[in-house]
Amino acid sequence: MSLSLTECLLATTQEPRELADYQTGVPRWCNGCGDNAILSAVQRLCRDEKLAPEKTVFVSGIGCSSRLPHYMNTYGFHGLHGRALPLAEGVKMSRPDLHVFVSTGDGDCLSIGAAHWIHALRYNMDLTVLLHDNRIYGLTKKQVSPTSPLGTKSNTTPKGSYLAPLNPLTVTLGVQNVSFVAQAVDWIPELLAEIIAAAYRHKGLSFVRIVQRCPEFQPGAFDPFVLDPKRTLILRNELTLSAALAKVYTNQREHDASSIDRAREIASIEDPIPVGILFRDETVPCYEDLRHAGQPHTPELVRRGLEAELDKFTVWPGAPGPAA
Amino acid sequence: MTTTISEHIVEIISDSGEGAQRCGQAFAAIAAKSGNGIWTVEIIPAEIQPPARSIAGASGNRVRLGSGPVTNGGDEVDLVVAFNEQVLLGRVRAGELKPGCTILLESMWREHRDPTIVRAYLETYEMIVAEGYRVIEIPMERECRQLVSDPRKGKNMFVLGMLCSIYDLDLALAREQIAITFGKKDEKVIATNIQLLEAGSAWADAKLDFKYRVPAVPPSDTQVVMNGNTALALGILASGMEICAMYPITPATSASHYLSEIFERIGGVVHQAEDEIAACTFAIGASYAGKCAVTITSGPGFSLKQEAIGLAVMAEIPLVVVDVQRGGPSTGQPTKAEQGDLLAAMFGSHGDAPKVVLAVDGIEDCFYAMITARKIAETFNTVVVVLSDASLATAQQPFSRPVFDEEWLAPPVDQSAVAPGAKPYDWDPTTGLVRRSIPGQPHGMHTVTGLAHDRDSHVAYDSQTNEDGLRHRSLKLAALQRTLRCPPVFGPAEGDLLLVGWGSTKGAIEEAVTQLRSEGHRVSSLHLRFIQPMPSGIGEILRSFGKVMTIESNWSDRLEDTLIDADNRRHSALAMLLRSRFLVDVECWTEVRGRPIKPRSIRAAALAVVERELVPV
């Protein structure tokens, strides 16, 4: 995470943490919803990284995914549909010392928030973005989303959807300035936690697409993948596979995450589902660092800045005069 | 022959890109440095490069200079400098010239190679002479060619020289002004422009047999001169705000341009977001985290921000939203002045989203309103909408140089721990106010939400809790209202007619009132800055007059239309608000012509009411 530019009275504490420190409320997701796995993974991350709850902010939009901040005992902002990213960018620009996470869904991020998604990648601010992609609108009771497979029957497409889904990974990897792209699935919690942790540790915008089950409105949609481990492609680089997992998930590949071309190639594979870090570039500058390159804001600086400008506009009695 | 006068209105107009605007700005600055009062109005074509010699392409500046303070652009023009007859024709047709107005007209078109141009020129020339204007043809281009190879690039400084001669302004000030104007260019450019200036002045001295003197009654204190958008940007800087998020839109953008130039020096950030919604939500995020952020826009952008504004009201995040109004609806008239967004500012978000609406009433107020807006936003944890408009955006006027006060800046972000048991929305039962909580405060963790929520910021599923929140958010406006002073009445506090206005029309309304009073009419005026909440005492003022009429630049139905009657008439925005709040039969007079309302028009509208009242029934 970036260095603090805000004068804070508090240093980030490094005392041991427990999961309970980050838990609050009773999640109101359906039984079997993948969001529960994502919540557990981020709580584990907070514990392992000893994040001070008061210095951590979860920002979200609207939808099932976006309820996540309510279940985190950190600061949170449950904002507007599609607008989690610009909200989070404002938080980070204002307070680079905070750890800022974004929870967003396929509808929230890729449909109503599509412009913000593309531009957030360009800004490359130090945010950890978790895309909860269940390929359906859940909170509004089953409408097609941009990632719904062709032919998906929903309340707005009773005869099946008409359009091919968009691939959030290939689109993301098509944007200049992209610096971290990964994919995880909710049914392998160890890897989910590990990938989210890697995303958090990356300085820049980390985009993690999490393929997530929705038992209520997409029941069984991911069963073929869950039931057949061969249909998961493990990107071996950087992942520490336990012996047990390695035995089950034998479909593995060494992958060079520094190559955008290799990353794009992997991203376009839809079956098996690639799991791991597709792309990482540590050299892309963060927008907040570019913008905070000057002096920090102080009253004295404001006074001097104002006086210097007013000098330019002073017309009477005879002074330097206005800038026309 | 020198005529001494107390004020004069001058217009310099050209094709777009010929420099009339720059000439007008420089002329105004020189007059201001001479101790004169000034007010400028930009004449802006709507296109980047309108066709040359076209009526719609007129670009330039109106400068009204006076012995004392000047508060508006005035009525019709006394003297025009026109670079071609077509741009002039537009101003004539729009009725912008006084009868007998002096016109200094570029005469090169007489000898043009293209016979259609010659014909057009002669036609217009003869027409304006026949209409009784004093037309003086001047070979500006030819005179400039003796000094520069491309006279189109220097004619404006020649004209500036002529004007300095005609109005007896100090050429030394003009040279200084040129040095400032072209400061970023090299010495050679400055020297050439000074040559042109001197040539223009010498030409006018030798060839024109008239001069005007507007003796300055200089102000007693130090004055600055700038336009409203510059004042807004400086006000943002002076308010201690550190983040401005915006998306380009006319006429708001120039404020962001200037702010971009100066903000980083003091550690500020101007963020050009990907769209208006992102600009607003970015600002909300920045404010939520402990700063106070501002977003600047104009009408269409303001519409796009409405959902986010509602979120800031609901979550109680301080936010300053500046709307530099332009002609609407839809794309409307991007470069033209209008006051059409008042109701959108008050009621634009869905549901009940009480927010503060503050309308700046002049250039100086553009500066101070930003400081006030930030203070209110942070004290009441709410949204403050500041309404300006296109005519203030580009108009220039001198005002007393602000004296910096550290009080303007808020204390540093409070990062102290939250007391056990304290809730993020522990509303004070009387005022609705609550301690501002921000990330970084230990033990204060909670999630803010745009959903209905209880005092713990937990999502509320019962109607009682929702109503509780609505009540306290509304109370905050009442709490602010108790701190507001009633605006002063301009003129006696009782009479036959009270004119009520808001925003940029203040100077024109008061000028009309002064004129009417000098003619013996019992007319006063009242100008509102705070429209939501409205200060106490306004009702009593309204009831002290026989008639009340609002003066606004937004639409109201005209009773002369066959279909319109008292039952279906749509009143102007402020009239509607005053009628509903004070149960006073408020009349309205409006003009939506995309230009500043003239004192003369206001006077005529007021007279119509006063004289109607005098007719025995």
PDB file of N, CA and C in Angstrom, chain A residues 89 115-125 172 174-179 205 284-287 290, chain B residues 271-274:
ATOM      1  N   GLU A  89     -12.097   5.786  -5.478  1.00  0.00           N
ATOM      2  CA  GLU A  89     -10.999   6.628  -5.966  1.00  0.00           C
ATOM      3  C   GLU A  89     -10.936   7.926  -5.160  1.00  0.00           C
ATOM      4  N   ALA A 115     -18.278   2.346 -17.546  1.00  0.00           N
ATOM      5  CA  ALA A 115     -17.343   3.449 -17.820  1.00  0.00           C
ATOM      6  C   ALA A 115     -16.350   3.588 -16.678  1.00  0.00           C
ATOM      7  N   HIS A 116     -16.844   3.435 -15.468  1.00  0.00           N
ATOM      8  CA  HIS A 116     -15.956   3.612 -14.309  1.00  0.00           C
ATOM      9  C   HIS A 116     -14.926   2.484 -14.228  1.00  0.00           C
ATOM     10  N   TRP A 117     -15.358   1.289 -14.612  1.00  0.00           N
ATOM     11  CA  TRP A 117     -14.454   0.136 -14.625  1.00  0.00           C
ATOM     12  C   TRP A 117     -13.269   0.406 -15.562  1.00  0.00           C
ATOM     13  N   ILE A 118     -13.575   0.802 -16.791  1.00  0.00           N
ATOM     14  CA  ILE A 118     -12.521   1.053 -17.775  1.00  0.00           C
ATOM     15  C   ILE A 118     -11.579   2.150 -17.273  1.00  0.00           C
ATOM     16  N   HIS A 119     -12.170   3.220 -16.737  1.00  0.00           N
ATOM     17  CA  HIS A 119     -11.329   4.353 -16.338  1.00  0.00           C
ATOM     18  C   HIS A 119     -10.577   4.093 -15.044  1.00  0.00           C
ATOM     19  N   ALA A 120     -11.154   3.287 -14.179  1.00  0.00           N
ATOM     20  CA  ALA A 120     -10.428   2.941 -12.950  1.00  0.00           C
ATOM     21  C   ALA A 120      -9.127   2.220 -13.309  1.00  0.00           C
ATOM     22  N   LEU A 121      -9.180   1.391 -14.337  1.00  0.00           N
ATOM     23  CA  LEU A 121      -7.979   0.687 -14.778  1.00  0.00           C
ATOM     24  C   LEU A 121      -6.938   1.681 -15.283  1.00  0.00           C
ATOM     25  N   ARG A 122      -7.418   2.712 -15.963  1.00  0.00           N
ATOM     26  CA  ARG A 122      -6.497   3.739 -16.457  1.00  0.00           C
ATOM     27  C   ARG A 122      -5.858   4.501 -15.299  1.00  0.00           C
ATOM     28  N   TYR A 123      -6.653   4.870 -14.297  1.00  0.00           N
ATOM     29  CA  TYR A 123      -6.099   5.630 -13.167  1.00  0.00           C
ATOM     30  C   TYR A 123      -5.072   4.795 -12.404  1.00  0.00           C
ATOM     31  N   ASN A 124      -5.334   3.483 -12.335  1.00  0.00           N
ATOM     32  CA  ASN A 124      -4.450   2.600 -11.576  1.00  0.00           C
ATOM     33  C   ASN A 124      -4.176   3.142 -10.171  1.00  0.00           C
ATOM     34  N   MET A 125      -5.249   3.438  -9.431  1.00  0.00           N
ATOM     35  CA  MET A 125      -5.059   3.841  -8.046  1.00  0.00           C
ATOM     36  C   MET A 125      -4.886   2.582  -7.200  1.00  0.00           C
ATOM     37  N   THR A 172     -10.595  -6.153 -19.531  1.00  0.00           N
ATOM     38  CA  THR A 172      -9.686  -5.510 -18.573  1.00  0.00           C
ATOM     39  C   THR A 172      -8.262  -5.488 -19.106  1.00  0.00           C
ATOM     40  N   GLY A 174      -7.357  -5.367 -21.999  1.00  0.00           N
ATOM     41  CA  GLY A 174      -7.238  -4.536 -23.199  1.00  0.00           C
ATOM     42  C   GLY A 174      -7.016  -3.078 -22.873  1.00  0.00           C
ATOM     43  N   VAL A 175      -7.043  -2.746 -21.591  1.00  0.00           N
ATOM     44  CA  VAL A 175      -6.920  -1.328 -21.215  1.00  0.00           C
ATOM     45  C   VAL A 175      -5.466  -0.990 -20.892  1.00  0.00           C
ATOM     46  N   GLN A 176      -5.005   0.087 -21.488  1.00  0.00           N
ATOM     47  CA  GLN A 176      -3.670   0.599 -21.190  1.00  0.00           C
ATOM     48  C   GLN A 176      -3.584   0.890 -19.691  1.00  0.00           C
ATOM     49  N   ASN A 177      -2.488   0.662 -19.079  1.00  0.00           N
ATOM     50  CA  ASN A 177      -2.269   0.981 -17.661  1.00  0.00           C
ATOM     51  C   ASN A 177      -2.724  -0.118 -16.709  1.00  0.00           C
ATOM     52  N   VAL A 178      -3.312  -1.186 -17.219  1.00  0.00           N
ATOM     53  CA  VAL A 178      -3.746  -2.249 -16.321  1.00  0.00           C
ATOM     54  C   VAL A 178      -2.501  -2.795 -15.608  1.00  0.00           C
ATOM     55  N   SER A 179      -2.627  -3.079 -14.316  1.00  0.00           N
ATOM     56  CA  SER A 179      -1.415  -3.495 -13.596  1.00  0.00           C
ATOM     57  C   SER A 179      -1.540  -4.812 -12.815  1.00  0.00           C
ATOM     58  N   LEU A 205      -4.043  -0.746  -9.049  1.00  0.00           N
ATOM     59  CA  LEU A 205      -5.389  -1.313  -9.024  1.00  0.00           C
ATOM     60  C   LEU A 205      -5.318  -2.808  -9.311  1.00  0.00           C
ATOM     61  N   VAL A 284       3.666   0.307 -13.249  1.00  0.00           N
ATOM     62  CA  VAL A 284       2.673   1.318 -13.649  1.00  0.00           C
ATOM     63  C   VAL A 284       2.468   2.296 -12.485  1.00  0.00           C
ATOM     64  N   PRO A 285       2.631   3.590 -12.726  1.00  0.00           N
ATOM     65  CA  PRO A 285       2.476   4.540 -11.620  1.00  0.00           C
ATOM     66  C   PRO A 285       1.023   4.642 -11.157  1.00  0.00           C
ATOM     67  N   CYS A 286       0.865   4.925  -9.876  1.00  0.00           N
ATOM     68  CA  CYS A 286      -0.477   5.127  -9.324  1.00  0.00           C
ATOM     69  C   CYS A 286      -0.868   6.592  -9.486  1.00  0.00           C
ATOM     70  N   TYR A 287      -2.101   6.779  -9.910  1.00  0.00           N
ATOM     71  CA  TYR A 287      -2.608   8.130 -10.159  1.00  0.00           C
ATOM     72  C   TYR A 287      -2.493   9.028  -8.930  1.00  0.00           C
ATOM     73  N   LEU A 290       0.957  10.352  -8.649  1.00  0.00           N
ATOM     74  CA  LEU A 290       1.227  11.375  -9.662  1.00  0.00           C
ATOM     75  C   LEU A 290       0.613  12.709  -9.233  1.00  0.00           C
TER      76      LEU A 290
ATOM     77  N   HIS B 271      -9.424  16.849 -10.278  1.00  0.00           N
ATOM     78  CA  HIS B 271      -9.529  15.549 -10.937  1.00  0.00           C
ATOM     79  C   HIS B 271     -10.549  15.649 -12.063  1.00  0.00           C
ATOM     80  N   GLN B 272     -10.093  15.457 -13.301  1.00  0.00           N
ATOM     81  CA  GLN B 272     -11.046  15.392 -14.413  1.00  0.00           C
ATOM     82  C   GLN B 272     -11.520  13.951 -14.526  1.00  0.00           C
ATOM     83  N   ALA B 273     -12.722  13.726 -14.062  1.00  0.00           N
ATOM     84  CA  ALA B 273     -13.261  12.371 -14.026  1.00  0.00           C
ATOM     85  C   ALA B 273     -13.754  11.952 -15.402  1.00  0.00           C
ATOM     86  N   GLU B 274     -14.134  10.667 -15.497  1.00  0.00           N
ATOM     87  CA  GLU B 274     -14.592  10.148 -16.793  1.00  0.00           C
ATOM     88  C   GLU B 274     -15.998  10.620 -17.142  1.00  0.00           C
TER      89      GLU B 274
END
